[in-house]
Coordinates of C-alpha atoms and ligand atoms in Angstrom, one line a residue:
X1 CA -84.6 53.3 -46.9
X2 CA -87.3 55.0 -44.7
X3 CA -85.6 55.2 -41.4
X4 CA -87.4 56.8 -38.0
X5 CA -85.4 57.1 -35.3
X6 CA -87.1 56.5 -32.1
X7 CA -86.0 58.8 -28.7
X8 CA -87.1 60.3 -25.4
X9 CA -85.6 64.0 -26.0
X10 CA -84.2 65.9 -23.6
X11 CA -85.8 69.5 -23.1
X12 CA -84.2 72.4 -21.0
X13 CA -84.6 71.3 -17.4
X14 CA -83.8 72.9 -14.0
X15 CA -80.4 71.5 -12.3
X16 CA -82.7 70.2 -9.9
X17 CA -84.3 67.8 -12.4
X18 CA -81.4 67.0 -14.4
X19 CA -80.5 63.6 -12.8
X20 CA -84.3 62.4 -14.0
X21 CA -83.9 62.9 -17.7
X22 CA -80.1 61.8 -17.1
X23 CA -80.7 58.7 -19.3
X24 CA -82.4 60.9 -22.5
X25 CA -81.2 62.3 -25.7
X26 CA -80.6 66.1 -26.1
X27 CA -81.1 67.9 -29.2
X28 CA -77.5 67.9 -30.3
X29 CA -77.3 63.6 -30.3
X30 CA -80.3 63.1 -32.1
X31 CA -79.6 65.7 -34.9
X32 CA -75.9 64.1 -35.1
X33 CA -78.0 61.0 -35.9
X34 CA -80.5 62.3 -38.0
X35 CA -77.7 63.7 -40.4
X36 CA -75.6 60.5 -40.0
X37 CA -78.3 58.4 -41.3
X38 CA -78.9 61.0 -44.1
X39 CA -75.8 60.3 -45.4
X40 CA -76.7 56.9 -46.3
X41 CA -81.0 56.9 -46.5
X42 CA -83.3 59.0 -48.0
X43 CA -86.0 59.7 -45.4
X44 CA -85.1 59.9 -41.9
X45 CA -88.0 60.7 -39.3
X46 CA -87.8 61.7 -35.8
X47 CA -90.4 59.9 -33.3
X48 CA -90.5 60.6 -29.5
X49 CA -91.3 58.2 -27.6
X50 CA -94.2 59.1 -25.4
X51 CA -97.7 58.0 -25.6
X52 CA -98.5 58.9 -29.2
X53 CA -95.5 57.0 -30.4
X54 CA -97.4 54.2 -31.2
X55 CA -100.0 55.7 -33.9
X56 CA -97.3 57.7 -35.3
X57 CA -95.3 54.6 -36.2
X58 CA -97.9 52.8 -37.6
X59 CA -98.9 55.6 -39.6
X60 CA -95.5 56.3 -40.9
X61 CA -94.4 52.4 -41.4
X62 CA -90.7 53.2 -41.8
X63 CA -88.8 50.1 -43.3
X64 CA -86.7 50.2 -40.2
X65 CA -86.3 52.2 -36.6
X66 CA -82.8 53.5 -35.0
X67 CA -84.4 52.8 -31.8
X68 CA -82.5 54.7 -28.7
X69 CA -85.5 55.2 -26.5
X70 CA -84.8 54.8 -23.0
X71 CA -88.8 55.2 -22.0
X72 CA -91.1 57.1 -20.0
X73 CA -90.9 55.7 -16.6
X74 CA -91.1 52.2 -14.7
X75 CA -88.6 49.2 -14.8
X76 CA -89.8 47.8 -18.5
X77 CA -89.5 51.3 -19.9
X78 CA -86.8 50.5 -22.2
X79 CA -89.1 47.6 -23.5
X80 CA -92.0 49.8 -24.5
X81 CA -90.7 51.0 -28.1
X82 CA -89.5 47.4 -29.0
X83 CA -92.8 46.1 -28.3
X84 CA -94.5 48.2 -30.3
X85 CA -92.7 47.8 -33.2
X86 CA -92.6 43.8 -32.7
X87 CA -96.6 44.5 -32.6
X88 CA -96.7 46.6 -36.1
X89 CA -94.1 44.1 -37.5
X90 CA -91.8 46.8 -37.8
X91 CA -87.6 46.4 -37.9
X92 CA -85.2 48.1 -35.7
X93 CA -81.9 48.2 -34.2
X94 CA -80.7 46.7 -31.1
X95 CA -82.6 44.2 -28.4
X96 CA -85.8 42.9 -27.7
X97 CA -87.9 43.9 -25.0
X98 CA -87.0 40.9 -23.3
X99 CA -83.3 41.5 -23.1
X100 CA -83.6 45.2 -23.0
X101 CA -86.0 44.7 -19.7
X102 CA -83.5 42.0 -18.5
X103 CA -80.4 44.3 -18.7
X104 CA -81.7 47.2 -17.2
X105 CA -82.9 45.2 -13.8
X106 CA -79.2 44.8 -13.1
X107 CA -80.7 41.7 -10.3
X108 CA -81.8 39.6 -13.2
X109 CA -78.9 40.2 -15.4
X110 CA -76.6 39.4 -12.3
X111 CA -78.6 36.5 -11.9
X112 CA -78.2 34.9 -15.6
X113 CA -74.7 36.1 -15.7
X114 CA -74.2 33.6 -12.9
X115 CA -76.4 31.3 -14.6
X116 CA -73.7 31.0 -17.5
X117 CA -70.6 31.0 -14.5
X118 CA -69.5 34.7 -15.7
X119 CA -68.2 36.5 -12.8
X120 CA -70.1 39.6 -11.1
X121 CA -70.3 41.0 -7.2
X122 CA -71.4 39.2 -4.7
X123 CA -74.4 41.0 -3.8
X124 CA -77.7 41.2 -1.8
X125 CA -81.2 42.9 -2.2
X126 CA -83.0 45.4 0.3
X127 CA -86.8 45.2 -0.7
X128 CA -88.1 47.5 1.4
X129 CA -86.0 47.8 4.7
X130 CA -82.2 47.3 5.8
X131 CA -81.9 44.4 8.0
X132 CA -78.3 43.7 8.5
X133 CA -75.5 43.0 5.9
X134 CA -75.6 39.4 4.1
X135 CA -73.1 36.5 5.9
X136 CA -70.1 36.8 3.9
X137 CA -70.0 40.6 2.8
X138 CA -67.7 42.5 4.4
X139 CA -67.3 46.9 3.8
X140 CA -67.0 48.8 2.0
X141 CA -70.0 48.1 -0.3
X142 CA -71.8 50.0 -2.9
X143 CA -75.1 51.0 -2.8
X144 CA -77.3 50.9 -6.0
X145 CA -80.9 51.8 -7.3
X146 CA -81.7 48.0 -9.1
X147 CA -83.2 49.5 -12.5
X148 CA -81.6 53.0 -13.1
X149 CA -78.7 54.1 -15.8
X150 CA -76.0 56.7 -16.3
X151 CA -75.2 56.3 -13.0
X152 CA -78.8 57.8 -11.7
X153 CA -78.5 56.8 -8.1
X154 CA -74.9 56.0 -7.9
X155 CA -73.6 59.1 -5.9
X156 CA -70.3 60.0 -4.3
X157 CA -71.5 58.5 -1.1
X158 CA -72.8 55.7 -2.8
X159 CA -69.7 53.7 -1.9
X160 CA -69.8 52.9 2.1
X161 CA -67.7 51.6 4.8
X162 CA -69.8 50.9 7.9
X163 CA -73.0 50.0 9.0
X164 CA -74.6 53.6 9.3
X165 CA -73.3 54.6 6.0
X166 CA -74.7 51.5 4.4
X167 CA -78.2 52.0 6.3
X168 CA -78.2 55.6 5.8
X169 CA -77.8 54.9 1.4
X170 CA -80.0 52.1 1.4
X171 CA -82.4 54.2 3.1
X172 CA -81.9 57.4 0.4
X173 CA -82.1 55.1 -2.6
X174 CA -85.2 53.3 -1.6
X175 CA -87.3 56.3 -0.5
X176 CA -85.6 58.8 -3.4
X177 CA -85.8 56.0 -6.4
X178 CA -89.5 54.1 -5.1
X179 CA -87.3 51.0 -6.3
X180 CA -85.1 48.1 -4.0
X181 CA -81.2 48.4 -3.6
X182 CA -78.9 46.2 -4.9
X183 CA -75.9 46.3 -2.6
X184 CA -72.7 44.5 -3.8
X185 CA -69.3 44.2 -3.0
X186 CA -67.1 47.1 -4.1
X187 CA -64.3 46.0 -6.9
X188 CA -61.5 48.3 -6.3
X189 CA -59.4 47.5 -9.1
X190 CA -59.0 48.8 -12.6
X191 CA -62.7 49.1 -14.4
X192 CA -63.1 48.6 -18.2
X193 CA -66.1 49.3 -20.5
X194 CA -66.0 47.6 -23.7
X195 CA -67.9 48.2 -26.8
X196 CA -69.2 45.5 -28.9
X197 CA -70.6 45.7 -32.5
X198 CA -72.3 42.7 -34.3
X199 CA -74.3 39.2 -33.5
X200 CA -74.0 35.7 -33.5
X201 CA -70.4 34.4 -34.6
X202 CA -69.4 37.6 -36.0
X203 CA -69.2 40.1 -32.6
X204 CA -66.6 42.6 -33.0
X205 CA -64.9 44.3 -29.9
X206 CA -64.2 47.7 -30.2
X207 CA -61.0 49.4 -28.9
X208 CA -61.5 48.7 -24.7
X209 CA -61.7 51.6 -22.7
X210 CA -60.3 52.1 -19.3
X211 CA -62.0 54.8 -17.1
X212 CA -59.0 56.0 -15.0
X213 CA -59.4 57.7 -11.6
X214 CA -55.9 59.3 -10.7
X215 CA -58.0 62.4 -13.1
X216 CA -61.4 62.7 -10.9
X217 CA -61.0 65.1 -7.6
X218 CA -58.6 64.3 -4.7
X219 CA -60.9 63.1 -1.9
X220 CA -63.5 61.6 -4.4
X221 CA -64.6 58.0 -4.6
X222 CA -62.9 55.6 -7.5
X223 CA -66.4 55.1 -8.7
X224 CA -67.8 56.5 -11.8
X225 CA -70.7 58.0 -10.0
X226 CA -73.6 60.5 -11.3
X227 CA -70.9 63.5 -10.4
X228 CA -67.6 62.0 -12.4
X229 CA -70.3 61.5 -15.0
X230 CA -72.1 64.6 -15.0
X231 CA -70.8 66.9 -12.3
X232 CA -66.8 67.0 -12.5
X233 CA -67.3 66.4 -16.3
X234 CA -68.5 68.9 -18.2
X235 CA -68.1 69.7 -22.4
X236 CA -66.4 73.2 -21.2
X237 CA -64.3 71.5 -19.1
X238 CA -63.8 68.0 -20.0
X239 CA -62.7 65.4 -17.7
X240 CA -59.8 63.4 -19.2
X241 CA -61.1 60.1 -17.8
X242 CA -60.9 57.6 -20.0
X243 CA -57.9 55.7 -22.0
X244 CA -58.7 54.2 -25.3
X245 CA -57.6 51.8 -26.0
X246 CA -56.2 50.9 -22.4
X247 CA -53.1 49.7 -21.7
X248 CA -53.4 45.6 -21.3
X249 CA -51.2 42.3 -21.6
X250 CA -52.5 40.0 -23.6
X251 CA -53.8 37.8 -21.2
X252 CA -56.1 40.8 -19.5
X253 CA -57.1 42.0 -23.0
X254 CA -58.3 38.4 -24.1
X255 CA -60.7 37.6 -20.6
X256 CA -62.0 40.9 -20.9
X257 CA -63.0 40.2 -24.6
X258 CA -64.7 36.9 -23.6
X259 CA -66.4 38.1 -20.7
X260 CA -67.9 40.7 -23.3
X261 CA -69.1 38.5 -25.9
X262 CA -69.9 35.9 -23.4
X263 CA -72.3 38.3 -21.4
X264 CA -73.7 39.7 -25.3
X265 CA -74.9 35.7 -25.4
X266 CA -76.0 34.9 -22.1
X267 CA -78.4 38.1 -22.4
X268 CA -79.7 37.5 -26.1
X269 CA -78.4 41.1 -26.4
X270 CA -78.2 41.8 -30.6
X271 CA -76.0 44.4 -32.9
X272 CA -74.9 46.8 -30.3
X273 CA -73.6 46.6 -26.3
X274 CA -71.5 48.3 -23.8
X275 CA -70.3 45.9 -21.3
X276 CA -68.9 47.4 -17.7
X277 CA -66.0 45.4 -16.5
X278 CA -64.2 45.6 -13.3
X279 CA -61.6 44.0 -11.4
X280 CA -61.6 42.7 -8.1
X281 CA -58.3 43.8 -5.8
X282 CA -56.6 40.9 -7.2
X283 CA -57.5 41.9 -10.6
X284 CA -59.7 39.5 -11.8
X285 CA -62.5 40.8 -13.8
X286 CA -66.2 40.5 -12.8
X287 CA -68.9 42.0 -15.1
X288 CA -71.5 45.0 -13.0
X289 CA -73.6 45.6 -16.1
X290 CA -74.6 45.5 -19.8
X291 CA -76.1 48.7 -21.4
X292 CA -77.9 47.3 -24.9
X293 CA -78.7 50.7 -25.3
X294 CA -75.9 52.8 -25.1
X295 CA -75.0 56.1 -24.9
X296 CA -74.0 57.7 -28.0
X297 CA -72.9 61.4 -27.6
X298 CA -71.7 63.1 -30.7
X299 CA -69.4 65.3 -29.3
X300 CA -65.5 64.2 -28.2
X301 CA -65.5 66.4 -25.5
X302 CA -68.7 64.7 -24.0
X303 CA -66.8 61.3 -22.8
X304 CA -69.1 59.3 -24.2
X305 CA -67.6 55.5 -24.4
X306 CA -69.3 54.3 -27.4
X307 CA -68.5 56.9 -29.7
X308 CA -64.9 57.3 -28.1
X309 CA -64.0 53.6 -28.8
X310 CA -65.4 53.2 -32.2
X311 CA -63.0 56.5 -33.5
X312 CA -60.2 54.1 -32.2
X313 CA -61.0 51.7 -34.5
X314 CA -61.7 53.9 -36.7
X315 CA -65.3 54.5 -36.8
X316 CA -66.6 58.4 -36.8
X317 CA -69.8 58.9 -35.3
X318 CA -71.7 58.6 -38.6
X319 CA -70.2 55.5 -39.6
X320 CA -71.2 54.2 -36.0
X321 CA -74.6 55.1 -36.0
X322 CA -74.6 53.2 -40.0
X323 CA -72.6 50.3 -38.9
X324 CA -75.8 49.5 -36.8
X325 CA -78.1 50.0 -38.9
X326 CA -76.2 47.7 -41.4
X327 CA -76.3 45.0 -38.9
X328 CA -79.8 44.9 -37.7
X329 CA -80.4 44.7 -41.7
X330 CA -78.3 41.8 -42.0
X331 CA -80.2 40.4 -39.0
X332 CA -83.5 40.8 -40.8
X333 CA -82.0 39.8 -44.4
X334 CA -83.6 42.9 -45.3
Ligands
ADP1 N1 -69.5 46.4 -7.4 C1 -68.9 47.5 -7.8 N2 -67.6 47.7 -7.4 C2 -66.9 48.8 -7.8 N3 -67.4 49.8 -8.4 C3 -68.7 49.7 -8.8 C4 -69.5 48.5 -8.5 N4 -70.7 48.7 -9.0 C5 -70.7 49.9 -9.6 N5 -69.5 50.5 -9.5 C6 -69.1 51.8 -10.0 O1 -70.3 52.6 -10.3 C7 -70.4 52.9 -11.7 C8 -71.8 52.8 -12.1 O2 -72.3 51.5 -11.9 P1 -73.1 50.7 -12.9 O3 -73.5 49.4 -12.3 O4 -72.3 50.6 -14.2 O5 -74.4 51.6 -13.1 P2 -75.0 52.6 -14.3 O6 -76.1 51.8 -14.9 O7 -75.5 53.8 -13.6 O8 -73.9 52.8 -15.2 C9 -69.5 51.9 -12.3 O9 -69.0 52.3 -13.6 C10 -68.4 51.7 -11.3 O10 -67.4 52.8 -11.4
MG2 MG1 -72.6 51.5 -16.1

């Protein structure tokens, strides 16, 4: 097959611009993908995903796209590439604008979660500016940008305990992210992300992965914030945080599995999902979000979850990246 493989790539950037291209692919992912669809396709093409995208794919009319563009900018950027290639009639893996737009306003997704009686915070909104904390919702709370990823916006700080840290977040968010702030009530049990391969009746759960925080700094947060992604985690010095496959009774093991596939339906995600799960202080599971685009870094060192929980089942990186593809062709009968 003629596969292009749609991205926004990474370049060099200063540390002080590193949280904006947070969500992008560097150099190193996208050649690991390149070469893993190599192994199995003839042609493989590299498109980036900015303006040009569009001629370029019409132009090169591969039989299907590895789509893993995160977008330019705005709160539909992760629809703009799906679009496109619905336009030019074009297959590719993963979501439709719809659901990709859907999953990344984590409002919306909370809202049809709740819609289909799946669990998720209790939250409220700030539009514009903080006027007191909704009847109901007591501290601490956490503070969150309402379309960002890979934890952009989700700070150290971002978990508060009184008013003036509360005010103080929204107020940072807002102005730093041009975007409202979801506030919700914070979960302080175990948290969970779990993988999920497949559509319709034939979903396959990966190997769950629990993010553990006795392994982030004394004195840090139990949230798995921009710095316990990014900052206290790096490939020289990786962060031992996650457990794969995490330690459950049955009973655990099986809701979170439902709650997965469950929210994979309620969304109209397709072939490919991470799913954060976390539990409440009386450990019942609520679901904060679903990434239809996830992650995928090559590397084990990188603690990327994805990758991490399909080589416990079994699954190397290439076989990953081709199990995907496989899917969306199945998908299209193609
Ligand atoms: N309501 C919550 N209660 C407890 N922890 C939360 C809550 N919401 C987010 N977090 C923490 O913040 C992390 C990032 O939040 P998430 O909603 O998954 O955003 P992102 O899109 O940046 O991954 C989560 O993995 C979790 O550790
Ligand atoms: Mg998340």
């Amino acid at each position: 097959m003629r596969i292009a493989i749609t991205c926004n790539i990474k370049e060099e950037v200063p540390p002080h611009l590193e949280e904006c291209y947070a969500e992008w692919d560097d150099h190193e992912t996208i050649e690991s993908v390149k070469n893993a669809l190599l192994e199995k396709h003839e042609e493989v093409f590299i498109v980036n995903a900015d303006r040009r995208a569009p001629r370029r794919l019409e132009e090169l009319r591969p039989e299907m796209v590895f789509n893993m563009a995160e977008g330019m900018g705005g709160d539909s950027r992760e629809s703009f590439i799906p679009a496109v290639l619905e336009l030019l009639g074009i297959p590719y893996t993963g979501s439709s604008p719809l659901t990709l737009g859907l999953c990344l306003n984590k409002l919306r997704a909370k809202q049809i979660l709740s819609c289909y009686g799946i669990p998720t915070p209790r939250y409220f909104v700030v539009e514009r500016e903080y006027r007191g904390i909704k009847e109901g919702l007591d501290f601490p709370l956490i503070v969150k940008p309402i379309h960002e990823g890979s934890s952009k916006g989700i700070r150290n700080n971002s978990l508060v305990r009184n008013e003036e840290e509360l005010r103080e977040r929204v107020h940072t968010v807002i102005s730093t992210y041009h975007q409202p702030a979801l506030v919700e009530e914070y979960l302080s049990g175990r948290e969970f992300t779990v993988a999920l391969l497949g559509n319709e009746d034939q979903i396959r759960v990966l190997p769950i992965v629990e993010i553990d925080y006795s392994t982030i700094p004394e004195g840090a947060n139990p949230i798995y914030s921009y710095e316990a992604k990014w900052v206290f985690d790096r490939p020289e010095n990786p962060l031992d945080i996650f457990r794969c496959p995490a330690d459950l009774d049955d009973e655990l093991y099986r809701t979170l599995c439902q709650l997965a596939v469950d929210s994979f339906r309620a969304l109209g995600v397709r072939d490919w999902c991470r799913i954060d799960i976390r539990c409440d202080g009386s450990g019942r599971p609520h679901v904060l979000e679903l990434n239809p685009l996830p992650g995928i870094l090559p590397a084990p060192e990188c603690n990327s979850c994805f990758p991490k929980a399909a080589r416990a089942a079994g699954l190397s990186f290439s076989e990953l990246v081709n199990t995907v593809v496989d899917i969306a062709r199945k998908r299209y009968g193609i």
